XYZ file of C-alpha atoms in Angstrom:
299
model
C -73.000 -13.522 4.621
C -72.374 -15.628 7.742
C -73.805 -14.819 11.141
C -70.310 -13.955 12.387
C -69.811 -11.510 9.519
C -73.153 -9.873 10.201
C -72.336 -9.478 13.885
C -68.880 -8.161 13.067
C -70.398 -5.472 10.851
C -72.441 -4.160 13.780
C -69.443 -3.193 15.893
C -66.006 -1.736 15.221
C -63.254 -2.146 17.789
C -61.941 1.329 16.961
C -65.160 3.027 18.126
C -66.468 3.783 21.593
C -69.415 1.469 20.963
C -67.130 -1.419 20.085
C -64.852 -0.923 23.076
C -67.818 -0.447 25.420
C -69.257 -3.732 24.156
C -65.949 -5.449 24.885
C -65.692 -3.962 28.379
C -69.261 -4.965 29.201
C -68.597 -8.500 27.978
C -65.389 -8.858 29.985
C -67.158 -7.726 33.145
C -69.833 -10.358 32.480
C -67.094 -12.978 32.165
C -65.825 -11.839 35.568
C -69.293 -11.942 37.094
C -69.422 -12.365 40.880
C -70.675 -15.634 42.368
C -73.952 -13.880 43.178
C -74.756 -13.229 39.502
C -74.170 -16.418 37.461
C -77.087 -15.481 35.193
C -74.997 -12.642 33.719
C -72.214 -14.916 32.443
C -72.062 -14.839 28.605
C -73.610 -17.576 26.491
C -72.159 -19.213 23.384
C -73.973 -16.846 21.031
C -72.440 -13.872 22.856
C -68.956 -15.300 22.392
C -69.381 -15.569 18.626
C -69.842 -11.831 18.258
C -67.162 -10.879 20.762
C -64.530 -13.310 19.504
C -64.916 -11.930 15.985
C -64.563 -8.396 17.313
C -61.570 -9.383 19.432
C -59.837 -11.070 16.527
C -60.234 -8.006 14.336
C -58.966 -5.734 17.104
C -56.004 -7.952 17.981
C -54.960 -8.187 14.327
C -55.358 -4.435 13.871
C -53.135 -3.580 16.833
C -50.500 -6.174 15.927
C -50.301 -4.860 12.371
C -49.451 -1.358 13.625
C -46.373 -2.193 15.689
C -42.842 -2.288 14.347
C -40.937 -5.387 15.384
C -38.475 -5.818 12.571
C -36.009 -7.913 14.541
C -37.122 -10.105 17.436
C -34.437 -10.530 20.132
C -32.862 -13.945 19.686
C -32.194 -14.691 23.349
C -32.770 -13.448 26.881
C -29.784 -11.116 26.901
C -30.896 -9.407 23.696
C -34.452 -9.218 25.022
C -33.296 -7.483 28.190
C -31.411 -4.888 26.126
C -34.459 -4.424 23.885
C -36.783 -3.997 26.862
C -34.562 -1.456 28.639
C -34.284 0.568 25.428
C -38.069 0.545 24.977
C -38.607 1.606 28.583
C -36.222 4.541 28.089
C -37.957 5.595 24.875
C -41.294 5.332 26.651
C -40.164 7.748 29.381
C -38.943 10.270 26.825
C -42.044 10.145 24.624
C -44.661 10.415 27.370
C -42.810 13.007 29.440
C -44.344 16.081 27.701
C -47.850 14.986 28.711
C -46.883 14.286 32.322
C -44.772 17.448 32.538
C -47.941 19.293 31.536
C -49.905 17.587 34.313
C -47.165 18.360 36.821
C -46.437 21.972 35.887
C -49.294 23.530 33.927
C -52.579 21.619 33.974
C -55.524 23.152 35.776
C -57.189 21.108 38.505
C -60.095 20.197 36.163
C -57.605 19.076 33.490
C -55.672 16.959 35.964
C -58.931 15.621 37.379
C -60.049 14.565 33.912
C -57.139 12.169 33.629
C -57.739 10.691 37.081
C -61.447 10.371 36.276
C -60.767 8.623 32.969
C -58.774 6.027 34.894
C -61.772 5.508 37.201
C -64.280 5.429 34.360
C -62.738 2.387 32.676
C -63.308 -0.711 34.766
C -60.131 -2.646 34.121
C -60.477 -5.032 37.098
C -56.735 -4.837 37.634
C -56.725 -7.107 40.678
C -58.483 -9.817 38.657
C -55.958 -9.366 35.856
C -53.096 -9.985 38.291
C -54.922 -13.048 39.605
C -55.443 -14.427 36.091
C -51.828 -13.763 35.109
C -50.706 -16.425 37.594
C -52.565 -19.267 35.879
C -50.312 -22.078 34.715
C -47.244 -20.743 36.515
C -45.262 -22.420 39.243
C -42.226 -21.720 41.377
C -40.781 -18.266 41.825
C -42.652 -16.791 38.838
C -45.934 -17.536 40.546
C -44.640 -16.136 43.831
C -43.633 -12.876 42.139
C -47.130 -12.359 40.791
C -48.720 -13.592 44.015
C -46.781 -10.924 45.925
C -48.026 -8.348 43.427
C -51.581 -9.592 43.926
C -51.273 -9.470 47.711
C -50.216 -5.828 47.450
C -53.354 -5.200 45.369
C -55.288 -6.804 48.235
C -53.914 -4.223 50.664
C -51.806 -6.880 52.401
C -55.013 -8.288 53.823
C -56.506 -5.003 55.053
C -59.954 -4.452 53.541
C -59.791 -0.650 53.473
C -56.275 -0.776 51.993
C -57.289 -2.813 48.944
C -56.061 -0.751 46.021
C -59.407 -0.674 44.249
C -60.971 0.772 47.401
C -58.297 3.408 47.949
C -58.707 4.510 44.326
C -62.485 4.728 44.457
C -62.433 6.738 47.688
C -60.656 9.538 45.836
C -62.690 9.291 42.654
C -65.659 11.497 43.718
C -63.328 14.379 44.592
C -61.757 14.449 41.131
C -65.038 13.831 39.341
C -66.530 16.869 41.118
C -63.838 19.087 39.562
C -65.206 18.411 36.056
C -68.436 20.369 36.491
C -70.998 19.452 33.855
C -68.533 17.737 31.511
C -70.103 14.567 30.099
C -67.258 12.130 30.618
C -68.973 9.337 28.686
C -69.410 11.555 25.632
C -65.821 12.823 25.782
C -64.187 9.463 26.449
C -61.252 8.860 24.055
C -61.531 5.455 22.411
C -57.944 4.720 23.443
C -58.911 5.180 27.120
C -61.209 2.186 26.825
C -58.657 0.271 24.789
C -56.090 0.883 27.506
C -58.161 -1.029 30.044
C -59.687 -3.571 27.695
C -56.347 -4.705 26.288
C -55.204 -6.242 29.565
C -58.626 -7.796 30.126
C -58.590 -9.434 26.700
C -55.044 -10.683 27.174
C -55.842 -12.041 30.650
C -59.073 -13.789 29.628
C -57.708 -15.352 26.409
C -54.919 -17.753 27.265
C -53.343 -17.586 23.822
C -52.317 -14.018 24.704
C -50.562 -14.809 27.995
C -47.133 -13.796 26.655
C -48.493 -10.469 25.481
C -50.210 -10.009 28.841
C -46.977 -10.410 30.776
C -45.115 -7.994 28.503
C -47.844 -5.369 28.697
C -48.272 -5.810 32.441
C -44.568 -5.404 33.145
C -44.262 -2.245 31.074
C -47.309 -0.829 32.850
C -45.933 -1.555 36.324
C -42.506 -0.146 35.502
C -43.883 3.141 34.174
C -46.374 3.861 36.988
C -43.860 5.415 39.434
C -42.769 8.108 36.975
C -46.314 8.862 35.821
C -47.747 9.012 39.331
C -44.849 11.133 40.636
C -45.629 13.762 37.999
C -49.376 13.575 38.694
C -48.694 14.001 42.414
C -46.702 17.146 41.734
C -49.730 18.543 39.921
C -52.018 17.530 42.778
C -49.750 19.156 45.348
C -49.570 22.310 43.222
C -53.362 22.553 43.454
C -53.554 21.647 47.138
C -55.407 18.362 46.636
C -56.028 16.972 50.150
C -53.684 14.199 51.203
C -56.450 11.610 51.541
C -57.226 12.026 47.840
C -53.555 11.674 46.890
C -53.089 8.522 48.933
C -53.680 6.003 46.134
C -51.082 7.623 43.891
C -48.568 8.094 46.715
C -48.953 4.434 47.678
C -48.193 3.215 44.158
C -44.918 5.051 43.591
C -42.796 2.722 45.777
C -45.074 -0.312 45.426
C -45.103 -0.382 41.629
C -41.398 0.420 41.405
C -40.850 -2.871 43.203
C -43.488 -4.692 41.129
C -41.834 -3.656 37.889
C -38.384 -4.802 38.987
C -39.732 -8.108 40.241
C -41.678 -8.808 37.046
C -38.610 -8.201 34.893
C -36.202 -10.205 37.062
C -38.473 -13.042 38.177
C -40.965 -13.456 35.331
C -39.897 -12.002 31.963
C -36.215 -12.895 32.108
C -36.695 -16.491 33.316
C -39.333 -17.005 30.633
C -37.043 -15.583 27.958
C -34.144 -17.770 29.108
C -36.110 -21.018 29.362
C -38.579 -20.495 26.523
C -37.063 -18.167 23.897
C -39.978 -18.889 21.568
C -42.156 -16.653 23.775
C -39.909 -13.591 23.366
C -41.891 -12.362 20.348
C -45.124 -12.412 22.349
C -43.478 -10.540 25.237
C -42.226 -7.877 22.809
C -45.586 -7.581 21.077
C -47.353 -7.123 24.412
C -44.993 -4.301 25.369
C -45.297 -2.548 22.007
C -49.073 -2.844 21.652
C -49.615 -1.583 25.201
C -47.239 1.308 24.508
C -48.879 2.394 21.264
C -52.369 2.392 22.813
C -51.074 4.214 25.884
C -49.627 7.032 23.753
C -52.929 7.408 21.896
C -54.754 7.442 25.225
C -52.650 10.344 26.490
C -53.077 12.239 23.215
C -56.841 11.759 23.391
C -56.967 12.915 27.009
C -54.912 16.013 26.179
C -57.269 16.841 23.317
C -60.272 16.800 25.667
C -58.366 18.926 28.193
C -57.523 21.530 25.574
C -61.005 21.650 24.049
C -63.237 21.423 27.096
C -61.297 22.322 30.241
C -59.099 25.184 31.380
């Protein structure tokens, strides 16, 4: 048995341990300038790349892409249809958050988002690599929004983390680490893997666009639940901010990134589709896992 096989046997990408190992590794790859000693070494990459390959192949094998759109026009029709199906299939979960969920149940979902360090601003930064022209501008505008338009306290990561303690306090003695659905970690790790591995750039852009286009609906329903429970405005600010901002991001990514790519480089359409579908299937499992914890542990 090779060293890679032995290391692969230690971890499984479909377990919390496997996904936690991936998240830890990605954060080491994104180490700050003050901590160069934490950057992974070659031996670390051998284990992680084997794990990544198994995970990537597993997720790709589960999607249904019987007919790849042949051109940009067909891709646009395919994408709009997927986006509409997405809204319909996730709506029961977000209707529950809006209309029925207790404050602890709603807080669980917000806290799961905070628990998984997805380094979204770094993902947007990495997504611009290799681009030029208007495509790069579209993503640069997205990134500048993430940076709070230059205002330190308005950086999106900061606005999110300011609200996090409030929602975490609603969970009482619930051990969030122990109850973490595997798909919650996958949901954050997928974009990190796609952003850090350049062979997945097409999948990254598909997944990223679907994410941005679905945030306004999801956050609008979460905000209704927050308002129903009287969550103070300062703790709703992050979600309120993202409804109009991400509506614009989604439109811009479709019009200025995905469609130009599909028109000029139709060979990348498959990767764009795969990114959308893999993100979507993990997202659905994430919501199902979160609902299971809500039903079992919180009322």
